Amino acid sequence: MLRRSLLVVAAAAVLVGSLTAQAPPPLVSQQELLGGLPADGSRWVMFGGSYTNQRHSPLTQITPDNVGRMVPQWVFQTDTPGRFETTPLLRDNVLYVTGPLNLAWAIDARSGREIWRYRRELPATGSLTACCGLVNKGFGVSGDRLFMTTLDAHLLALDMKTGAIVWDATMEDYTKGYASTIAPLVVKDKVLVGVAGGEYGIRGFIDAYDVKTGARAWRFYTIPGPGEPGNDTWAGDSWRTGGASVWVTGAYDPDLNLVYYGIGNPGPDYHSESRKGDNLYSDSIVALDADTGLLRWHYQFTPHDLHDWDATEVPVLADVTIGGQLRKVVMLANRNGFFYTLDRADGKLLVAKPFVVTTWAKEVGADGRPVLLPGNVPDEKGALTCPDVTGATNFWPPSYDPAQRLFFVNAREVCATYYAWRQEYVPGERFTGGAAQRARGQRAYGALRALDPATGERRWEFEYISPSTSGLLSTASGLIFSGDAEGNFLAIDARSGKFLWRFQMGSALHGTSAITYMLDGRQHVLVPAGTTLTSWALSDVPRVPGTR
């Protein structure tokens, strides 16, 4: 009888364990999204860690003193051509990761074991028009659903447990040059996304879709149509093919109920005569009502851009004391070479200062417009300008440390010769009206720079041999995790810029950054580099089963 009782108990335990393993994950609520990164490090459920996009973790187990004792825990290989530009999400010890060619995975965070895999059936690769790689920047999440944009300009909702499609919404016709690679931003009952294709003569937009049904709730066109304010900043019908795409995730202020997105370059990229005027809302930041998509304010960084300087850099929200007054601000290190701090309630310019060498403008005037320098209009002979076409920085995420009040950005010191010529628009074909070539005979390098958002002044820098395209992660222990172009994963002291540690990953971090979280009592750092995900933790901190 004792043996039979033990067998019954054991069978019951197996049944309970099986039911627990198969139970659906608890729903991700709007309150959880509003909470951002928790103090216990138990989750990372948003592109930028929180609606502020600060990418600053409260975790402190890994420090400047012990970071050199980090060792790999596991490695996950995609076995797919193309590189990660994703920000993985973590919920209930499961990682949710998107990859190139619209693959996606759920991965056990303890072991690196694949739980499920999703692959999008895409049109023939040659018909896709994503200008700069068939990549994806990550999931959004709400309830029991994950949201992913696709290279053929759809928005998908996937079941978190199985990876099965719940709904599929068409954003636009991909054969006309549209694509989407952005990580969705979930705000209340809506999924916000943007469309890529600025080099293909599209008309850009930001969309909001119902999280439950996939029905489109609103659309904001980034190029105003006839009769709308700003349409007169486009000569003739040039607005129809003006680009102004949106492919980097925005930020959200719940108190103001505003979302903030950086807008891409006008098209054709380089030829001035094809689109005379300021070309709103290209190269701008826009603040939209999250419920309706109505424009509340905008600020244009580069009017009539002729150098492909998208403002599709990550906007970062913070509260900063400027001139003795605490201001609610949005900060953006711009591809054009200037760092900006704006009041996020009304868009008033507070700070504008170069953070790299800029030869196209000497300053930003009191009217908020750049004071242009001569000799920087591209033509068939070419015009040398700094920064280059990739820009002073780009879509790779910065980070912000609210305790130190420092904005960290990977900057590039590179110049280029820009060329321009008239080009006829053909739907679905590249429409750039020129090209750019890196300047010869000049030193090109990169640097991790710490900027004071109250003044734009540089506090310190860590110099790279060559320009880096890595994003950043900072932590409350005083660390910054970055990467260089040579494939090294780096740890830098956030207070001084001192180099602390490196590991050769075999491929560079490109356009993305590490994330960090707690699992079984250990802080993990997850690094997407090339075609691999690698989980790191300290070698001398034992795993504590049953803890986070």
Coordinates of C-alpha atoms in Angstrom, one line a residue:
M1 CA 0.0 0.0 0.0
L2 CA 2.9 2.3 0.8
R3 CA 4.4 1.6 -2.6
R4 CA 1.0 2.2 -4.3
S5 CA 0.6 5.5 -2.5
L6 CA 4.1 6.7 -3.5
L7 CA 3.3 5.8 -7.2
V8 CA 0.0 7.8 -7.0
V9 CA 1.8 10.8 -5.5
A10 CA 4.5 10.6 -8.1
A11 CA 2.0 10.3 -11.0
A12 CA 0.1 13.3 -9.6
A13 CA 3.3 15.3 -9.4
V14 CA 4.1 14.4 -13.0
L15 CA 0.6 15.4 -14.1
V16 CA 0.8 18.7 -12.2
G17 CA 4.2 19.4 -13.7
S18 CA 3.0 18.6 -17.2
L19 CA 0.0 20.9 -16.8
T20 CA 2.2 23.7 -15.4
A21 CA 4.6 23.3 -18.3
Q22 CA 1.8 23.6 -20.8
A23 CA -0.1 26.4 -19.1
P24 CA -0.2 29.6 -21.2
P25 CA 2.0 32.4 -19.9
P26 CA 0.3 35.1 -17.8
L27 CA -1.0 37.9 -19.9
V28 CA 1.3 40.9 -20.4
S29 CA -0.7 43.9 -19.2
Q30 CA -0.4 47.6 -20.0
Q31 CA 0.5 48.1 -16.4
E32 CA 3.5 45.8 -16.9
L33 CA 4.6 47.7 -20.0
L34 CA 4.3 50.9 -18.0
G35 CA 6.5 49.5 -15.3
G36 CA 9.5 49.1 -17.7
L37 CA 12.5 47.3 -16.3
P38 CA 11.7 46.0 -12.8
A39 CA 14.2 46.1 -10.0
D40 CA 14.4 42.3 -9.8
G41 CA 15.4 42.0 -13.4
S42 CA 12.7 39.4 -14.1
R43 CA 11.7 40.7 -17.6
W44 CA 12.6 42.8 -20.6
V45 CA 9.3 43.3 -22.6
M46 CA 10.0 46.3 -24.8
F47 CA 12.5 47.4 -27.5
G48 CA 14.1 50.1 -25.3
G49 CA 13.6 48.3 -22.0
S50 CA 10.8 50.8 -21.2
Y51 CA 8.7 53.5 -22.9
T52 CA 11.6 56.0 -22.3
N53 CA 14.0 54.0 -24.5
Q54 CA 16.8 54.6 -21.9
R55 CA 18.2 51.0 -22.1
H56 CA 19.5 51.4 -18.6
S57 CA 19.2 48.4 -16.3
P58 CA 18.7 48.6 -12.5
L59 CA 20.8 45.5 -12.0
T60 CA 24.1 45.6 -10.1
Q61 CA 25.4 42.0 -9.7
I62 CA 27.8 42.5 -12.6
T63 CA 30.1 45.4 -11.8
P64 CA 33.2 47.1 -13.1
D65 CA 35.2 45.1 -10.6
N66 CA 33.9 41.6 -11.6
V67 CA 32.9 42.0 -15.2
G68 CA 36.1 40.2 -16.3
R69 CA 34.8 37.0 -14.7
M70 CA 31.9 36.7 -17.1
V71 CA 31.8 33.4 -19.0
P72 CA 29.4 32.1 -21.7
Q73 CA 26.4 30.0 -20.5
W74 CA 25.1 28.9 -23.9
V75 CA 25.1 29.9 -27.6
F76 CA 22.1 29.8 -29.9
Q77 CA 22.8 29.6 -33.7
T78 CA 20.2 30.7 -36.2
D79 CA 21.7 28.7 -39.1
T80 CA 20.3 31.5 -41.3
P81 CA 22.2 33.9 -43.5
G82 CA 21.9 37.5 -42.3
R83 CA 22.7 39.2 -39.0
F84 CA 20.7 40.0 -35.9
E85 CA 19.5 43.6 -35.5
T86 CA 16.9 42.5 -33.0
T87 CA 16.3 43.4 -29.3
P88 CA 15.2 40.1 -27.7
L89 CA 12.4 40.2 -25.2
L90 CA 12.3 38.2 -21.9
R91 CA 9.1 37.0 -20.1
D92 CA 8.8 34.1 -17.6
N93 CA 12.3 32.9 -18.4
V94 CA 11.5 32.6 -22.1
L95 CA 13.3 34.7 -24.7
Y96 CA 11.4 35.9 -27.8
V97 CA 13.7 36.8 -30.7
T98 CA 13.3 37.9 -34.3
G99 CA 15.9 37.3 -37.0
P100 CA 16.7 38.0 -40.6
L101 CA 14.2 36.9 -43.3
N102 CA 11.4 37.2 -40.7
L103 CA 12.4 34.1 -38.7
A104 CA 11.5 34.2 -35.0
W105 CA 12.1 31.9 -32.1
A106 CA 11.0 31.3 -28.5
I107 CA 14.1 30.1 -26.6
D108 CA 14.5 28.7 -23.1
A109 CA 16.6 31.4 -21.3
R110 CA 18.2 28.8 -19.0
S111 CA 19.5 26.4 -21.7
G112 CA 19.3 28.2 -25.0
R113 CA 17.0 25.4 -26.3
E114 CA 14.6 26.3 -29.0
I115 CA 10.9 26.1 -27.8
W116 CA 9.3 27.0 -31.1
R117 CA 10.3 28.6 -34.4
Y118 CA 8.3 30.7 -36.9
R119 CA 9.3 31.4 -40.5
R120 CA 7.5 33.8 -42.7
E121 CA 6.7 32.6 -46.3
L122 CA 8.1 35.7 -48.1
P123 CA 8.0 36.6 -51.8
A124 CA 11.1 35.9 -53.8
T125 CA 14.1 37.6 -52.2
G126 CA 14.8 39.6 -55.4
S127 CA 11.4 41.3 -55.1
L128 CA 11.9 42.6 -51.6
T129 CA 13.1 46.2 -51.3
A130 CA 14.4 46.6 -47.7
C131 CA 17.4 48.9 -48.6
C132 CA 19.9 47.8 -46.1
G133 CA 19.5 44.1 -45.2
L134 CA 16.6 41.7 -44.9
V135 CA 16.5 42.2 -41.1
N136 CA 14.1 42.7 -38.3
K137 CA 14.5 44.8 -35.1
G138 CA 12.3 42.8 -32.7
F139 CA 8.9 41.9 -31.2
G140 CA 6.3 43.9 -29.4
V141 CA 4.1 42.2 -26.9
S142 CA 0.7 42.5 -25.2
G143 CA -1.6 40.0 -23.6
D144 CA -0.5 36.6 -24.9
R145 CA 0.5 37.9 -28.3
L146 CA 3.8 38.9 -30.0
F147 CA 3.8 41.4 -32.8
M148 CA 6.3 41.4 -35.7
T149 CA 6.6 43.5 -38.9
T150 CA 7.6 41.8 -42.1
L151 CA 9.8 42.5 -45.2
D152 CA 6.7 42.4 -47.4
A153 CA 5.0 45.2 -45.3
H154 CA 2.7 43.2 -43.1
L155 CA 2.1 43.3 -39.3
L156 CA 1.7 39.9 -37.7
A157 CA 0.3 38.8 -34.3
L158 CA 1.7 35.5 -33.0
D159 CA 0.6 33.3 -30.1
M160 CA 3.4 33.6 -27.4
K161 CA 3.0 29.9 -26.5
T162 CA 3.1 28.3 -29.9
G163 CA 4.3 30.9 -32.5
A164 CA 1.1 30.4 -34.5
I165 CA -0.3 33.3 -36.4
V166 CA -3.3 35.0 -34.8
W167 CA -3.9 37.7 -37.3
D168 CA -2.1 39.2 -40.3
A169 CA -2.6 42.8 -41.4
T170 CA -1.3 44.3 -44.7
M171 CA 0.3 47.6 -44.2
E172 CA 1.1 48.4 -47.9
D173 CA 2.0 46.9 -51.3
Y174 CA 5.5 45.7 -51.1
T175 CA 5.9 45.7 -54.9
K176 CA 5.8 49.5 -54.7
G177 CA 8.9 49.7 -52.5
Y178 CA 7.3 49.3 -49.1
A179 CA 8.8 47.1 -46.4
S180 CA 8.8 47.0 -42.6
T181 CA 11.6 46.1 -40.2
I182 CA 10.7 48.2 -37.1
A183 CA 10.1 46.7 -33.6
P184 CA 6.4 47.4 -32.8
L185 CA 5.5 49.6 -29.9
V186 CA 2.4 48.6 -27.9
V187 CA 0.5 51.5 -26.3
K188 CA -2.7 50.6 -24.5
D189 CA -4.9 48.7 -27.0
K190 CA -2.8 49.6 -30.1
V191 CA 0.3 48.3 -31.9
L192 CA 2.3 51.1 -33.4
V193 CA 4.6 50.5 -36.4
G194 CA 6.2 52.4 -39.3
V195 CA 7.1 51.6 -42.9
A196 CA 10.5 51.4 -44.6
G197 CA 11.3 52.3 -48.2
G198 CA 12.7 55.8 -48.2
E199 CA 15.1 54.9 -51.0
Y200 CA 12.2 53.7 -53.2
G201 CA 10.0 56.7 -53.6
I202 CA 7.3 55.7 -51.1
R203 CA 5.1 58.0 -49.0
G204 CA 6.0 57.1 -45.4
F205 CA 3.6 56.6 -42.6
I206 CA 3.1 55.5 -39.0
D207 CA 0.2 53.1 -38.3
A208 CA -1.7 52.0 -35.3
Y209 CA -3.5 48.6 -35.2
D210 CA -5.9 47.1 -32.7
V211 CA -4.1 44.5 -30.6
K212 CA -7.0 42.0 -30.7
T213 CA -8.3 42.2 -34.3
G214 CA -5.5 43.7 -36.4
A215 CA -7.8 46.4 -37.7
R216 CA -6.1 49.7 -38.5
A217 CA -7.0 52.4 -35.9
W218 CA -5.2 55.3 -37.5
R219 CA -2.5 56.4 -39.9
F220 CA -0.2 59.4 -39.8
Y221 CA 1.4 60.2 -43.2
T222 CA 4.9 61.6 -42.7
I223 CA 4.5 63.6 -45.8
P224 CA 1.4 65.9 -45.8
G225 CA -1.0 65.7 -48.7
P226 CA -2.6 68.6 -50.6
G227 CA -4.5 71.0 -48.3
E228 CA -2.6 69.7 -45.2
P229 CA -0.2 71.9 -43.3
G230 CA 3.3 71.3 -44.6
N231 CA 2.4 70.1 -48.1
D232 CA 3.7 73.4 -49.4
T233 CA 7.2 72.5 -48.3
W234 CA 7.3 70.1 -51.3
A235 CA 7.5 71.6 -54.7
G236 CA 4.9 70.4 -57.2
D237 CA 4.0 66.7 -56.8
S238 CA 7.4 65.8 -55.3
W239 CA 5.5 64.9 -52.0
R240 CA 4.1 61.8 -53.7
T241 CA 7.5 60.1 -53.9
G242 CA 9.2 61.8 -51.0
G243 CA 10.2 58.9 -48.8
A244 CA 10.2 60.0 -45.1
S245 CA 10.1 56.4 -43.9
V246 CA 9.9 55.2 -40.2
W247 CA 12.0 52.2 -39.2
V248 CA 13.1 52.8 -35.7
T249 CA 10.9 52.3 -32.6
G250 CA 9.5 55.4 -30.9
A251 CA 9.0 56.4 -27.3
Y252 CA 5.9 57.1 -25.3
D253 CA 5.0 59.5 -22.5
P254 CA 1.9 58.2 -20.7
D255 CA 1.3 61.4 -18.8
L256 CA 1.1 63.5 -22.0
N257 CA -0.3 60.5 -24.0
L258 CA 2.2 61.3 -26.8
V259 CA 4.4 59.0 -28.9
Y260 CA 7.6 60.2 -30.4
Y261 CA 9.1 59.0 -33.7
G262 CA 12.1 60.0 -35.7
I263 CA 11.3 60.3 -39.5
G264 CA 13.6 59.3 -42.4
N265 CA 15.2 61.2 -45.2
P266 CA 13.3 62.8 -48.2
G267 CA 13.6 61.2 -51.6
P268 CA 15.3 61.3 -53.9
D269 CA 18.1 61.4 -51.3
Y270 CA 20.6 63.8 -52.9
H271 CA 19.2 65.8 -55.8
S272 CA 18.0 69.2 -54.6
E273 CA 16.1 70.4 -57.7
S274 CA 13.8 67.3 -57.6
R275 CA 12.1 68.4 -54.3
K276 CA 12.6 72.1 -53.5
G277 CA 11.5 73.2 -50.0
D278 CA 12.0 72.1 -46.4
N279 CA 10.3 68.7 -47.2
L280 CA 8.3 68.2 -44.0
Y281 CA 8.1 65.9 -42.0
S282 CA 11.3 64.3 -43.3
D283 CA 14.3 64.4 -40.9
S284 CA 12.0 65.4 -38.1
I285 CA 10.8 64.2 -34.8
V286 CA 7.0 64.1 -34.5
A287 CA 4.9 63.9 -31.4
L288 CA 1.5 62.2 -32.0
D289 CA -1.5 61.7 -29.9
A290 CA -1.4 58.0 -29.0
D291 CA -5.1 57.5 -29.3
T292 CA -5.8 59.3 -32.6
G293 CA -2.4 59.7 -34.4
L294 CA -3.0 63.5 -34.6
L295 CA 0.2 65.6 -34.8
R296 CA 0.8 67.7 -31.6
W297 CA 4.2 69.1 -32.6
H298 CA 7.2 68.5 -34.7
Y299 CA 10.8 69.6 -35.0
Q300 CA 12.8 69.3 -38.2
F301 CA 16.5 68.7 -37.6
T302 CA 17.7 68.9 -41.2
P303 CA 15.4 71.0 -43.5
H304 CA 15.8 70.0 -47.2
D305 CA 18.2 67.2 -46.4
L306 CA 20.7 66.5 -49.2
H307 CA 22.8 63.9 -47.4
D308 CA 20.5 61.0 -46.4
W309 CA 20.6 62.0 -42.8
D310 CA 17.5 60.2 -41.5
A311 CA 16.3 61.3 -38.1
T312 CA 15.5 57.6 -37.5
E313 CA 17.6 57.5 -34.4
V314 CA 16.2 56.2 -31.1
P315 CA 14.4 59.0 -29.2
V316 CA 15.1 58.9 -25.4
L317 CA 12.9 60.4 -22.7
A318 CA 14.1 61.7 -19.4
D319 CA 13.6 64.5 -16.8
V320 CA 16.6 66.8 -16.9
T321 CA 17.5 70.0 -15.0
I322 CA 18.3 72.7 -17.5
G323 CA 19.0 76.3 -16.4
G324 CA 17.9 75.5 -12.9
Q325 CA 14.5 74.1 -14.1
L326 CA 13.5 70.4 -14.2
R327 CA 12.3 69.8 -17.8
K328 CA 10.6 66.8 -19.3
V329 CA 12.7 66.2 -22.4
V330 CA 13.2 64.0 -25.4
M331 CA 16.8 63.6 -26.5
L332 CA 18.2 62.5 -29.9
A333 CA 21.7 62.2 -31.1
N334 CA 21.2 62.9 -34.8
R335 CA 22.7 61.4 -37.9
N336 CA 23.5 65.0 -39.1
G337 CA 26.1 65.4 -36.3
F338 CA 24.2 67.4 -33.7
F339 CA 22.8 66.3 -30.3
Y340 CA 19.4 67.7 -29.4
T341 CA 17.4 68.1 -26.3
L342 CA 13.8 69.2 -26.7
D343 CA 10.9 69.8 -24.4
R344 CA 8.7 66.8 -25.0
A345 CA 5.5 68.6 -24.2
D346 CA 5.8 71.3 -26.9
G347 CA 8.9 70.6 -28.9
K348 CA 10.8 73.7 -27.8
L349 CA 14.5 73.4 -28.6
L350 CA 16.6 73.4 -25.4
V351 CA 20.0 72.2 -26.6
A352 CA 21.6 71.7 -30.0
K353 CA 25.3 71.0 -30.2
P354 CA 27.6 69.1 -32.5
F355 CA 29.0 65.8 -31.1
V356 CA 31.2 65.0 -34.1
V357 CA 32.9 67.2 -36.7
T358 CA 30.3 68.8 -38.8
T359 CA 31.2 70.9 -41.9
W360 CA 27.7 71.5 -43.4
A361 CA 26.4 73.7 -40.5
K362 CA 28.3 75.7 -37.9
E363 CA 25.5 75.8 -35.3
V364 CA 21.7 75.8 -34.9
G365 CA 20.3 79.3 -34.8
A366 CA 17.8 80.8 -32.3
D367 CA 15.0 80.0 -34.8
G368 CA 15.8 76.3 -34.5
R369 CA 17.2 76.0 -38.0
P370 CA 20.8 75.0 -38.8
V371 CA 23.1 77.8 -39.9
L372 CA 24.4 76.4 -43.2
L373 CA 28.0 76.5 -44.4
P374 CA 28.7 76.9 -48.2
G375 CA 30.0 74.2 -50.5
N376 CA 27.9 71.3 -49.3
V377 CA 25.2 70.9 -52.1
P378 CA 25.9 67.6 -54.0
D379 CA 26.2 67.7 -57.7
E380 CA 27.7 65.6 -60.5
K381 CA 31.3 66.7 -59.6
G382 CA 30.9 65.9 -55.9
A383 CA 31.0 67.9 -52.6
L384 CA 33.0 66.8 -49.6
T385 CA 30.9 67.0 -46.4
C386 CA 31.2 65.7 -42.8
P387 CA 29.6 63.5 -41.5
D388 CA 29.3 60.8 -44.2
V389 CA 26.2 59.1 -45.5
T390 CA 26.0 56.6 -42.6
G391 CA 26.1 59.7 -40.3
A392 CA 27.5 60.8 -37.0
T393 CA 25.4 57.9 -35.5
N394 CA 22.5 55.9 -36.8
F395 CA 19.8 53.5 -35.8
W396 CA 21.9 51.6 -33.2
P397 CA 20.4 52.4 -29.8
P398 CA 22.1 54.8 -27.3
S399 CA 21.5 54.6 -23.6
Y400 CA 20.9 57.1 -20.8
D401 CA 22.0 56.8 -17.1
P402 CA 19.5 58.9 -15.1
A403 CA 21.7 58.8 -11.9
Q404 CA 24.7 60.2 -13.7
R405 CA 22.5 62.3 -16.1
L406 CA 24.6 61.2 -19.0
F407 CA 23.6 60.2 -22.6
F408 CA 25.8 57.5 -24.1
V409 CA 26.1 57.2 -27.9
N410 CA 28.4 55.4 -30.4
A411 CA 29.6 58.2 -32.6
R412 CA 31.4 58.1 -36.0
E413 CA 34.0 60.6 -37.3
V414 CA 33.8 60.0 -41.1
C415 CA 33.4 62.3 -44.1
A416 CA 32.2 61.6 -47.6
T417 CA 32.0 63.0 -51.1
Y418 CA 28.3 63.3 -52.1
Y419 CA 27.2 63.3 -55.7
A420 CA 23.8 64.2 -57.2
W421 CA 22.0 63.9 -60.6
R422 CA 18.4 63.9 -61.8
Q423 CA 16.7 60.5 -61.8
E424 CA 13.3 59.5 -63.1
Y425 CA 11.0 57.7 -60.6
V426 CA 10.1 54.1 -61.4
P427 CA 7.8 52.3 -58.9
G428 CA 9.6 49.6 -56.9
E429 CA 13.1 50.7 -58.0
R430 CA 15.7 52.7 -56.0
F431 CA 15.2 56.4 -56.2
T432 CA 18.1 58.2 -54.7
G433 CA 19.2 60.8 -57.3
G434 CA 22.9 60.4 -56.4
A435 CA 25.4 58.5 -54.3
A436 CA 28.1 59.0 -51.7
Q437 CA 31.7 57.8 -51.3
R438 CA 33.7 57.7 -48.2
A439 CA 36.4 60.4 -48.3
R440 CA 39.9 59.1 -49.1
G441 CA 43.0 60.2 -47.3
Q442 CA 41.2 61.1 -44.1
R443 CA 41.2 59.2 -40.8
A444 CA 37.9 57.5 -40.1
Y445 CA 37.2 56.3 -36.6
G446 CA 34.5 55.9 -33.9
A447 CA 34.1 56.7 -30.3
L448 CA 31.7 55.9 -27.4
R449 CA 30.9 59.4 -26.1
A450 CA 29.2 60.5 -22.8
L451 CA 27.2 63.7 -23.3
D452 CA 25.5 66.0 -20.8
P453 CA 22.0 66.5 -22.1
A454 CA 21.6 69.8 -20.3
T455 CA 24.5 71.4 -22.3
G456 CA 25.5 68.9 -25.1
E457 CA 29.0 69.0 -23.7
R458 CA 31.2 65.8 -23.9
R459 CA 32.2 64.4 -20.5
W460 CA 34.4 61.6 -21.7
E461 CA 35.0 59.3 -24.7
F462 CA 36.3 55.8 -25.4
E463 CA 37.9 55.7 -28.9
Y464 CA 37.5 52.8 -31.4
I465 CA 40.0 51.9 -34.1
S466 CA 37.3 52.1 -36.7
P467 CA 33.6 53.3 -36.6
S468 CA 31.3 51.0 -34.6
T469 CA 27.7 50.2 -35.4
S470 CA 26.9 48.7 -32.0
G471 CA 24.1 49.8 -29.7
L472 CA 24.6 50.3 -26.0
L473 CA 23.4 48.9 -22.7
S474 CA 24.1 50.7 -19.4
T475 CA 23.6 49.4 -15.9
A476 CA 23.2 50.9 -12.4
S477 CA 26.5 49.3 -11.3
G478 CA 28.3 51.7 -13.6
L479 CA 28.8 49.5 -16.7
I480 CA 28.3 50.1 -20.4
F481 CA 28.2 47.2 -22.8
S482 CA 29.1 47.9 -26.4
G483 CA 30.9 46.4 -29.4
D484 CA 33.5 47.4 -32.0
A485 CA 33.6 46.9 -35.7
E486 CA 36.2 44.1 -35.3
G487 CA 33.8 41.8 -33.5
N488 CA 34.8 42.5 -29.8
F489 CA 32.1 42.7 -27.2
L490 CA 33.2 45.3 -24.7
A491 CA 32.6 46.4 -21.1
I492 CA 33.4 50.1 -20.4
D493 CA 33.3 52.0 -17.1
A494 CA 30.3 54.3 -17.4
R495 CA 31.8 56.9 -15.0
S496 CA 35.1 57.4 -16.7
G497 CA 35.1 55.7 -20.1
K498 CA 37.8 53.3 -19.0
F499 CA 38.1 50.0 -20.9
L500 CA 37.4 47.0 -18.6
W501 CA 37.0 43.8 -20.6
R502 CA 36.5 42.4 -24.1
F503 CA 35.6 39.1 -25.8
Q504 CA 36.0 38.3 -29.5
M505 CA 32.5 37.2 -30.7
G506 CA 33.5 36.4 -34.2
S507 CA 31.1 39.0 -35.6
A508 CA 30.2 42.6 -34.7
L509 CA 27.1 43.8 -33.0
H510 CA 25.3 45.7 -35.7
G511 CA 22.4 48.0 -35.0
T512 CA 21.5 46.3 -31.8
S513 CA 22.7 46.0 -28.2
A514 CA 22.9 43.5 -25.4
I515 CA 20.1 43.1 -22.9
T516 CA 20.4 42.0 -19.2
Y517 CA 18.1 40.2 -16.8
M518 CA 18.2 38.0 -13.7
L519 CA 17.7 34.2 -13.9
D520 CA 18.1 31.8 -10.9
G521 CA 19.8 34.4 -8.8
R522 CA 22.4 35.3 -11.6
Q523 CA 22.5 38.3 -13.8
H524 CA 22.7 37.4 -17.4
V525 CA 23.9 39.5 -20.4
L526 CA 22.5 38.4 -23.7
V527 CA 24.5 39.4 -26.8
P528 CA 23.1 39.3 -30.4
A529 CA 26.2 39.3 -32.7
G530 CA 26.2 38.1 -36.3
T531 CA 24.1 34.9 -36.4
T532 CA 24.4 34.0 -32.8
L533 CA 22.9 34.8 -29.4
T534 CA 25.3 34.3 -26.5
S535 CA 24.2 34.3 -22.8
W536 CA 26.8 35.4 -20.3
A537 CA 27.0 35.4 -16.5
L538 CA 29.6 35.5 -13.7
S539 CA 31.6 32.3 -13.3
D540 CA 31.6 32.5 -9.5
V541 CA 27.9 33.2 -8.7
P542 CA 26.1 29.8 -8.3
R543 CA 22.7 29.2 -9.8
V544 CA 19.9 29.3 -7.3
P545 CA 17.1 27.0 -8.5
G546 CA 13.6 28.5 -8.1
T547 CA 14.8 32.1 -8.0
R548 CA 14.9 34.8 -10.7

